[in-house]
Amino acid sequence: MEGTAVAFAPGHISGYFKRIDGDSPKTTGSCGAGIVIDRGVTASVTPSPKTSVIVTDRTPDGESLISYGSGLIEELLSGLGVCAKVETTSGLPIGAGFGMSAAAILATLTATNAVFELGMSAEAISELAHETEVAHNTGLGDVAAASGGGVAVRNAPGIFGVNSRFFPSAEICSVTFGSIFTPDVIGSPEKMAQVTAAFPVGEPATFTEFMMKSRQFAEASGLIPARIRPVLDACDEAGILASMTMLGCGVFAAADGFEILSGFGTAVPLKVCPHGPILLEV
Ligand SMILES: Nc1ncnc2c1ncn2[C@@H]1O[C@H](COP(=O)(O)OP(=O)(O)O)[C@@H](O)[C@H]1O
Ligand SMILES: CC(C)(COP(=O)(O)O)[C@@H](O)C(=O)O
């Protein structure tokens, strides 16, 4: 129980989803599909007599934003019966539909497990991360998806709900204007009813199919903020596949949309991450 462990967990852009309520957080979650991305959260965990958390977030312009304390992470550590100094650094803005809350939980648990030699399997880490995420209403399907890489297609709630993963060579880009408070959306029965009705038929097997289904869902879901409509229109005009980052005020598009997205804000190039959480240092 000495030293520091550092872990990385990838983010996840959800293209479409539908809430599924089970009888516990373990069996509650979502079906849907999304891209596991190469930007995520790096967590460094050092055993300490008292728990403290430093969170480095990103603004939509890419600047660092430091804050102290995190109820979510503090609760996670206390549930494991350990105290540590934790630093999480997000590669993209928190709350903007990039699955940064799931990545923060997965990265923190992976590093905590290593430095305290808790003996948790990758599956046990994902299970606890999923239950934490669902219990806090910060996400439904991000943990299941980000526990591995690629484009993850989920046909059941929970960490065993990933039906297939494919690994396209296509790259993407994204622009964000800020956050959408996830609990307000996934906690609203009215919004969830419209989302469920918008869920697309059939499962995507290619990047293009995934993008088309995501956009079809976004349009029918009633979730598209007015702020991103001009970006989607500009992409449509140029024939570039694009949709809304669920659940954030932003757009993700095929890589050839980078210049168009840059006309609206700070565009970020992203790759499909080939893996789930990894330990970087122990
Ligand atoms: N790196 C982090 N460290 C600690 N808490 C985090 C971190 N990232 C997210 N959270 C928690 O998750 C909440 C945001 O959840 P959500 O809107 O689902 O974000 P995202 O869309 O990035 O997954 C934050 O208000 C905070 O409570
Ligand atoms: C879309 C969302 C419900 C939330 O995603 P985020 O805002 O990134 O936490 C996701 O967890 C999903 O189930 O697909």
Tab-separated table of C-alpha atoms and ligand atoms in Angstrom:
chain	number	residue	atom	x	y	z
A	1	MET	CA	0.000	0.000	0.000
A	2	GLU	CA	2.683	2.414	-0.986
A	3	GLY	CA	3.363	4.584	-3.996
A	4	THR	CA	0.955	5.752	-6.637
A	5	ALA	CA	-1.049	3.958	-9.295
A	6	VAL	CA	-2.140	5.718	-12.477
A	7	ALA	CA	-4.883	4.420	-14.761
A	8	PHE	CA	-6.645	5.620	-17.911
A	9	ALA	CA	-10.209	4.878	-18.961
A	10	PRO	CA	-11.607	5.946	-22.346
A	11	GLY	CA	-14.606	8.201	-22.866
A	12	HIS	CA	-17.708	7.185	-24.828
A	13	ILE	CA	-19.922	9.135	-27.198
A	14	SER	CA	-23.387	7.664	-27.088
A	15	GLY	CA	-25.094	7.887	-30.497
A	16	TYR	CA	-28.458	6.503	-29.393
A	17	PHE	CA	-29.871	4.846	-26.301
A	18	LYS	CA	-33.019	3.733	-24.507
A	19	ARG	CA	-33.381	3.497	-20.738
A	20	ILE	CA	-34.133	0.042	-19.291
A	21	ASP	CA	-35.215	-0.138	-15.658
A	22	GLY	CA	-34.376	-3.293	-13.720
A	23	ASP	CA	-34.962	-3.991	-10.049
A	24	SER	CA	-31.505	-2.723	-8.982
A	25	PRO	CA	-28.702	-0.482	-10.372
A	26	LYS	CA	-26.978	-3.661	-11.579
A	27	THR	CA	-29.878	-4.569	-13.859
A	28	THR	CA	-30.742	-0.953	-14.780
A	29	GLY	CA	-29.035	0.751	-17.705
A	30	SER	CA	-29.571	1.251	-21.396
A	31	CYS	CA	-29.521	-0.392	-24.807
A	32	GLY	CA	-27.952	1.568	-27.631
A	33	ALA	CA	-24.681	2.178	-29.410
A	34	GLY	CA	-21.719	4.512	-29.101
A	35	ILE	CA	-18.067	5.077	-29.910
A	36	VAL	CA	-15.391	4.451	-27.290
A	37	ILE	CA	-12.941	7.318	-27.824
A	38	ASP	CA	-9.211	7.790	-27.280
A	39	ARG	CA	-9.700	10.733	-24.931
A	40	GLY	CA	-10.902	9.887	-21.438
A	41	VAL	CA	-9.879	10.279	-17.809
A	42	THR	CA	-6.507	9.609	-16.205
A	43	ALA	CA	-6.695	8.945	-12.455
A	44	SER	CA	-3.767	8.901	-10.079
A	45	VAL	CA	-4.357	7.309	-6.668
A	46	THR	CA	-1.948	7.537	-3.710
A	47	PRO	CA	-2.832	5.946	-0.327
A	48	SER	CA	-3.200	8.649	2.314
A	49	PRO	CA	-4.587	8.901	5.876
A	50	LYS	CA	-7.438	11.075	4.565
A	51	THR	CA	-9.253	11.074	1.201
A	52	SER	CA	-8.914	14.160	-0.993
A	53	VAL	CA	-9.843	14.603	-4.666
A	54	ILE	CA	-8.572	17.070	-7.250
A	55	VAL	CA	-10.547	17.144	-10.503
A	56	THR	CA	-9.077	18.695	-13.651
A	57	ASP	CA	-11.869	19.326	-16.144
A	58	ARG	CA	-11.655	20.893	-19.633
A	59	THR	CA	-13.592	23.852	-20.968
A	60	PRO	CA	-15.104	23.524	-24.476
A	61	ASP	CA	-12.089	25.591	-25.629
A	62	GLY	CA	-9.700	22.992	-24.236
A	63	GLU	CA	-8.516	24.919	-21.193
A	64	SER	CA	-7.916	23.217	-17.815
A	65	LEU	CA	-10.317	23.855	-14.963
A	66	ILE	CA	-9.271	22.618	-11.506
A	67	SER	CA	-11.727	21.915	-8.676
A	68	TYR	CA	-11.430	20.219	-5.312
A	69	GLY	CA	-13.587	17.423	-3.920
A	70	SER	CA	-15.932	14.945	-5.650
A	71	GLY	CA	-18.827	13.280	-3.810
A	72	LEU	CA	-18.845	10.497	-6.389
A	73	ILE	CA	-15.172	9.549	-6.000
A	74	GLU	CA	-15.155	10.035	-2.199
A	75	GLU	CA	-18.144	7.694	-1.853
A	76	LEU	CA	-16.470	5.129	-4.105
A	77	LEU	CA	-13.317	5.016	-1.972
A	78	SER	CA	-15.180	4.939	1.311
A	79	GLY	CA	-17.279	2.017	-0.003
A	80	LEU	CA	-14.031	0.134	-0.633
A	81	GLY	CA	-12.807	1.003	2.878
A	82	VAL	CA	-9.725	2.923	1.699
A	83	CYS	CA	-8.452	6.521	1.918
A	84	ALA	CA	-6.341	8.113	-0.810
A	85	LYS	CA	-5.258	11.260	-2.538
A	86	VAL	CA	-6.952	11.082	-5.964
A	87	GLU	CA	-6.369	13.265	-9.001
A	88	THR	CA	-8.571	12.829	-12.072
A	89	THR	CA	-7.768	14.609	-15.322
A	90	SER	CA	-10.393	14.698	-18.060
A	91	GLY	CA	-9.337	14.901	-21.688
A	92	LEU	CA	-12.712	16.416	-22.659
A	93	PRO	CA	-15.296	18.538	-20.806
A	94	ILE	CA	-17.238	16.777	-18.041
A	95	GLY	CA	-21.003	16.666	-18.576
A	96	ALA	CA	-20.857	17.218	-22.336
A	97	GLY	CA	-21.836	13.723	-23.477
A	98	PHE	CA	-18.343	12.230	-23.634
A	99	GLY	CA	-18.920	9.749	-20.809
A	100	MET	CA	-16.353	11.431	-18.574
A	101	SER	CA	-18.179	10.415	-15.378
A	102	ALA	CA	-17.960	6.721	-16.315
A	103	ALA	CA	-14.310	7.157	-17.351
A	104	ALA	CA	-13.510	8.876	-14.033
A	105	ILE	CA	-15.075	6.038	-12.057
A	106	LEU	CA	-13.423	3.289	-14.136
A	107	ALA	CA	-9.981	4.953	-14.049
A	108	THR	CA	-10.175	5.658	-10.311
A	109	LEU	CA	-11.272	2.098	-9.517
A	110	THR	CA	-8.568	0.573	-11.755
A	111	ALA	CA	-5.823	2.600	-10.038
A	112	THR	CA	-7.277	2.061	-6.536
A	113	ASN	CA	-7.509	-1.694	-7.110
A	114	ALA	CA	-3.830	-1.771	-8.140
A	115	VAL	CA	-2.330	0.419	-5.435
A	116	PHE	CA	-4.304	-1.178	-2.584
A	117	GLU	CA	-3.984	-4.692	-4.081
A	118	LEU	CA	-7.730	-5.254	-3.699
A	119	GLY	CA	-7.731	-8.197	-6.114
A	120	MET	CA	-10.777	-7.026	-8.075
A	121	SER	CA	-11.156	-8.500	-11.580
A	122	ALA	CA	-11.789	-6.197	-14.554
A	123	GLU	CA	-15.363	-7.496	-14.486
A	124	ALA	CA	-15.793	-6.641	-10.780
A	125	ILE	CA	-14.453	-3.126	-11.473
A	126	SER	CA	-16.928	-2.635	-14.326
A	127	GLU	CA	-19.784	-3.975	-12.214
A	128	LEU	CA	-19.088	-1.575	-9.337
A	129	ALA	CA	-18.509	1.329	-11.758
A	130	HIS	CA	-21.825	0.652	-13.509
A	131	GLU	CA	-23.746	0.459	-10.246
A	132	THR	CA	-22.161	3.723	-9.044
A	133	GLU	CA	-22.930	5.517	-12.318
A	134	VAL	CA	-26.561	4.352	-12.368
A	135	ALA	CA	-27.092	5.084	-8.666
A	136	HIS	CA	-25.933	8.690	-9.276
A	137	ASN	CA	-27.953	9.032	-12.500
A	138	THR	CA	-24.818	10.221	-14.333
A	139	GLY	CA	-25.109	7.576	-17.052
A	140	LEU	CA	-26.732	4.318	-18.089
A	141	GLY	CA	-24.633	2.588	-20.706
A	142	ASP	CA	-21.259	4.369	-20.680
A	143	VAL	CA	-19.528	1.992	-18.260
A	144	ALA	CA	-20.554	-1.126	-20.207
A	145	ALA	CA	-19.308	0.454	-23.452
A	146	ALA	CA	-16.085	1.964	-22.057
A	147	SER	CA	-15.130	-1.322	-20.373
A	148	GLY	CA	-13.873	-2.357	-23.829
A	149	GLY	CA	-13.086	-0.467	-27.027
A	150	GLY	CA	-14.511	0.104	-30.490
A	151	VAL	CA	-18.061	0.943	-31.458
A	152	ALA	CA	-20.072	-0.845	-28.771
A	153	VAL	CA	-23.605	-2.045	-29.533
A	154	ARG	CA	-25.613	-2.810	-26.394
A	155	ASN	CA	-28.829	-4.841	-26.509
A	156	ALA	CA	-29.389	-5.237	-22.747
A	157	PRO	CA	-28.718	-3.120	-19.633
A	158	GLY	CA	-25.658	-3.681	-17.450
A	159	ILE	CA	-22.084	-4.651	-18.144
A	160	PHE	CA	-22.955	-7.898	-19.929
A	161	GLY	CA	-25.278	-6.104	-22.338
A	162	VAL	CA	-22.679	-5.411	-25.053
A	163	ASN	CA	-23.825	-7.546	-27.976
A	164	SER	CA	-21.046	-6.612	-30.394
A	165	ARG	CA	-18.038	-4.353	-30.827
A	166	PHE	CA	-16.560	-3.370	-34.160
A	167	PHE	CA	-13.383	-1.431	-34.792
A	168	PRO	CA	-13.718	0.892	-37.793
A	169	SER	CA	-10.650	2.635	-39.205
A	170	ALA	CA	-12.734	5.824	-39.539
A	171	GLU	CA	-11.770	8.715	-37.274
A	172	ILE	CA	-14.156	11.336	-35.960
A	173	CYS	CA	-14.193	14.905	-34.650
A	174	SER	CA	-16.352	16.766	-32.196
A	175	VAL	CA	-17.295	20.244	-31.083
A	176	THR	CA	-19.079	21.064	-27.837
A	177	PHE	CA	-20.796	24.156	-26.498
A	178	GLY	CA	-21.383	22.856	-22.991
A	179	SER	CA	-23.236	20.441	-20.856
A	180	ILE	CA	-26.672	18.949	-20.561
A	181	PHE	CA	-27.383	17.820	-17.005
A	182	THR	CA	-27.757	14.045	-17.545
A	183	PRO	CA	-29.927	13.347	-14.428
A	184	ASP	CA	-32.537	15.880	-15.679
A	185	VAL	CA	-32.965	13.901	-18.879
A	186	ILE	CA	-32.617	10.269	-17.801
A	187	GLY	CA	-34.662	10.973	-14.669
A	188	SER	CA	-37.621	12.399	-16.647
A	189	PRO	CA	-40.297	9.807	-17.597
A	190	GLU	CA	-41.684	12.120	-20.345
A	191	LYS	CA	-38.265	12.594	-21.983
A	192	MET	CA	-37.504	8.884	-21.685
A	193	ALA	CA	-40.824	7.990	-23.386
A	194	GLN	CA	-39.906	10.072	-26.456
A	195	VAL	CA	-36.368	8.657	-26.427
A	196	THR	CA	-37.722	5.099	-26.324
A	197	ALA	CA	-40.057	5.789	-29.245
A	198	ALA	CA	-37.093	7.152	-31.228
A	199	PHE	CA	-34.922	4.053	-30.753
A	200	PRO	CA	-33.817	2.832	-34.212
A	201	VAL	CA	-34.652	-0.577	-35.651
A	202	GLY	CA	-31.784	-3.046	-36.297
A	203	GLU	CA	-28.163	-3.003	-35.138
A	204	PRO	CA	-25.332	-1.208	-36.958
A	205	ALA	CA	-22.435	-3.277	-38.306
A	206	THR	CA	-20.480	-0.423	-39.908
A	207	PHE	CA	-19.428	3.116	-38.983
A	208	THR	CA	-21.786	4.593	-41.607
A	209	GLU	CA	-24.757	2.599	-40.314
A	210	PHE	CA	-23.936	3.683	-36.767
A	211	MET	CA	-23.799	7.356	-37.776
A	212	MET	CA	-27.068	7.155	-39.749
A	213	LYS	CA	-28.937	5.449	-36.911
A	214	SER	CA	-27.547	7.953	-34.400
A	215	ARG	CA	-28.761	10.899	-36.443
A	216	GLN	CA	-32.166	9.345	-37.111
A	217	PHE	CA	-32.509	8.784	-33.347
A	218	ALA	CA	-31.333	12.305	-32.459
A	219	GLU	CA	-33.904	13.882	-34.776
A	220	ALA	CA	-36.784	11.814	-33.360
A	221	SER	CA	-35.678	12.036	-29.713
A	222	GLY	CA	-36.614	15.667	-29.103
A	223	LEU	CA	-33.202	16.141	-27.456
A	224	ILE	CA	-31.419	18.293	-30.086
A	225	PRO	CA	-30.602	21.731	-28.621
A	226	ALA	CA	-31.150	24.733	-30.947
A	227	ARG	CA	-27.486	25.682	-30.437
A	228	ILE	CA	-26.231	22.693	-32.455
A	229	ARG	CA	-28.763	22.854	-35.319
A	230	PRO	CA	-26.588	25.129	-37.540
A	231	VAL	CA	-23.646	22.724	-37.118
A	232	LEU	CA	-25.774	19.730	-38.156
A	233	ASP	CA	-27.160	21.719	-41.110
A	234	ALA	CA	-23.659	22.675	-42.288
A	235	CYS	CA	-22.547	19.027	-42.084
A	236	ASP	CA	-25.663	17.898	-43.992
A	237	GLU	CA	-25.003	20.449	-46.720
A	238	ALA	CA	-21.452	19.166	-47.155
A	239	GLY	CA	-22.590	15.515	-47.074
A	240	ILE	CA	-20.766	14.783	-43.816
A	241	LEU	CA	-22.129	12.223	-41.364
A	242	ALA	CA	-22.872	13.986	-38.071
A	243	SER	CA	-25.065	13.707	-34.996
A	244	MET	CA	-25.512	14.961	-31.428
A	245	THR	CA	-23.267	13.835	-28.563
A	246	MET	CA	-25.730	12.157	-26.178
A	247	LEU	CA	-26.111	13.768	-23.672
A	248	GLY	CA	-24.293	17.020	-24.239
A	249	CYS	CA	-24.674	20.205	-26.220
A	250	GLY	CA	-22.339	19.136	-29.008
A	251	VAL	CA	-21.870	17.430	-32.350
A	252	PHE	CA	-19.681	14.530	-33.432
A	253	ALA	CA	-18.956	13.941	-37.092
A	254	ALA	CA	-16.860	11.902	-39.490
A	255	ALA	CA	-13.260	13.192	-39.548
A	256	ASP	CA	-13.772	15.062	-42.850
A	257	GLY	CA	-16.113	17.416	-40.956
A	258	PHE	CA	-13.239	18.883	-38.916
A	259	GLU	CA	-13.075	22.184	-40.807
A	260	ILE	CA	-16.829	22.683	-40.680
A	261	LEU	CA	-16.928	21.986	-36.949
A	262	SER	CA	-13.970	24.367	-36.448
A	263	GLY	CA	-16.103	27.151	-37.898
A	264	PHE	CA	-18.391	26.855	-34.862
A	265	GLY	CA	-15.961	26.285	-31.975
A	266	THR	CA	-12.871	24.375	-30.897
A	267	ALA	CA	-13.076	21.116	-32.839
A	268	VAL	CA	-11.299	18.090	-31.429
A	269	PRO	CA	-10.058	15.172	-33.567
A	270	LEU	CA	-10.850	11.791	-31.984
A	271	LYS	CA	-9.947	8.189	-32.715
A	272	VAL	CA	-11.837	5.026	-31.856
A	273	CYS	CA	-10.145	3.636	-28.733
A	274	PRO	CA	-9.233	-0.037	-29.208
A	275	HIS	CA	-9.340	-0.894	-25.490
A	276	GLY	CA	-11.085	-0.315	-22.164
A	277	PRO	CA	-9.465	0.851	-18.881
A	278	ILE	CA	-5.706	0.325	-18.587
A	279	LEU	CA	-3.191	0.632	-15.797
A	280	LEU	CA	-0.412	3.034	-16.806
A	281	GLU	CA	1.815	3.015	-13.735
A	282	VAL	CA	1.986	1.267	-10.376
B	1	LIG	N1	-13.373	13.352	-13.465
B	1	LIG	C1	-14.364	13.345	-12.581
B	1	LIG	N2	-14.087	13.282	-11.307
B	1	LIG	C2	-15.077	13.300	-10.441
B	1	LIG	N3	-16.385	13.363	-10.720
B	1	LIG	C3	-16.733	13.395	-11.969
B	1	LIG	C4	-15.738	13.377	-12.957
B	1	LIG	N4	-16.353	13.399	-14.100
B	1	LIG	C5	-17.669	13.456	-13.851
B	1	LIG	N5	-17.916	13.460	-12.549
B	1	LIG	C6	-19.241	13.500	-11.929
B	1	LIG	O1	-20.185	13.250	-12.920
B	1	LIG	C7	-21.075	14.371	-13.103
B	1	LIG	C8	-21.357	14.603	-14.580
B	1	LIG	O2	-21.992	13.488	-15.127
B	1	LIG	P1	-22.472	13.492	-16.651
B	1	LIG	O3	-23.326	14.682	-16.925
B	1	LIG	O4	-23.027	12.141	-16.927
B	1	LIG	O5	-21.085	13.701	-17.411
B	1	LIG	P2	-20.557	13.004	-18.734
B	1	LIG	O6	-21.509	13.380	-19.825
B	1	LIG	O7	-19.191	13.587	-18.950
B	1	LIG	O8	-20.525	11.540	-18.436
B	1	LIG	C9	-20.327	15.529	-12.479
B	1	LIG	O9	-21.211	16.512	-12.025
B	1	LIG	C10	-19.570	14.862	-11.360
B	1	LIG	O10	-20.424	14.668	-10.258
B	2	LIG	C1	-26.647	8.910	-23.020
B	2	LIG	C2	-26.342	8.394	-21.604
B	2	LIG	C3	-27.664	8.096	-20.883
B	2	LIG	C4	-25.601	9.491	-20.794
B	2	LIG	O1	-24.358	9.785	-21.363
B	2	LIG	P1	-23.385	10.896	-20.675
B	2	LIG	O2	-24.119	12.184	-20.641
B	2	LIG	O3	-22.139	10.911	-21.522
B	2	LIG	O4	-23.087	10.399	-19.279
B	2	LIG	C5	-25.450	7.108	-21.698
B	2	LIG	O5	-25.062	6.687	-20.446
B	2	LIG	C6	-26.150	5.947	-22.418
B	2	LIG	O6	-26.821	5.138	-21.780
B	2	LIG	O7	-26.001	5.829	-23.651
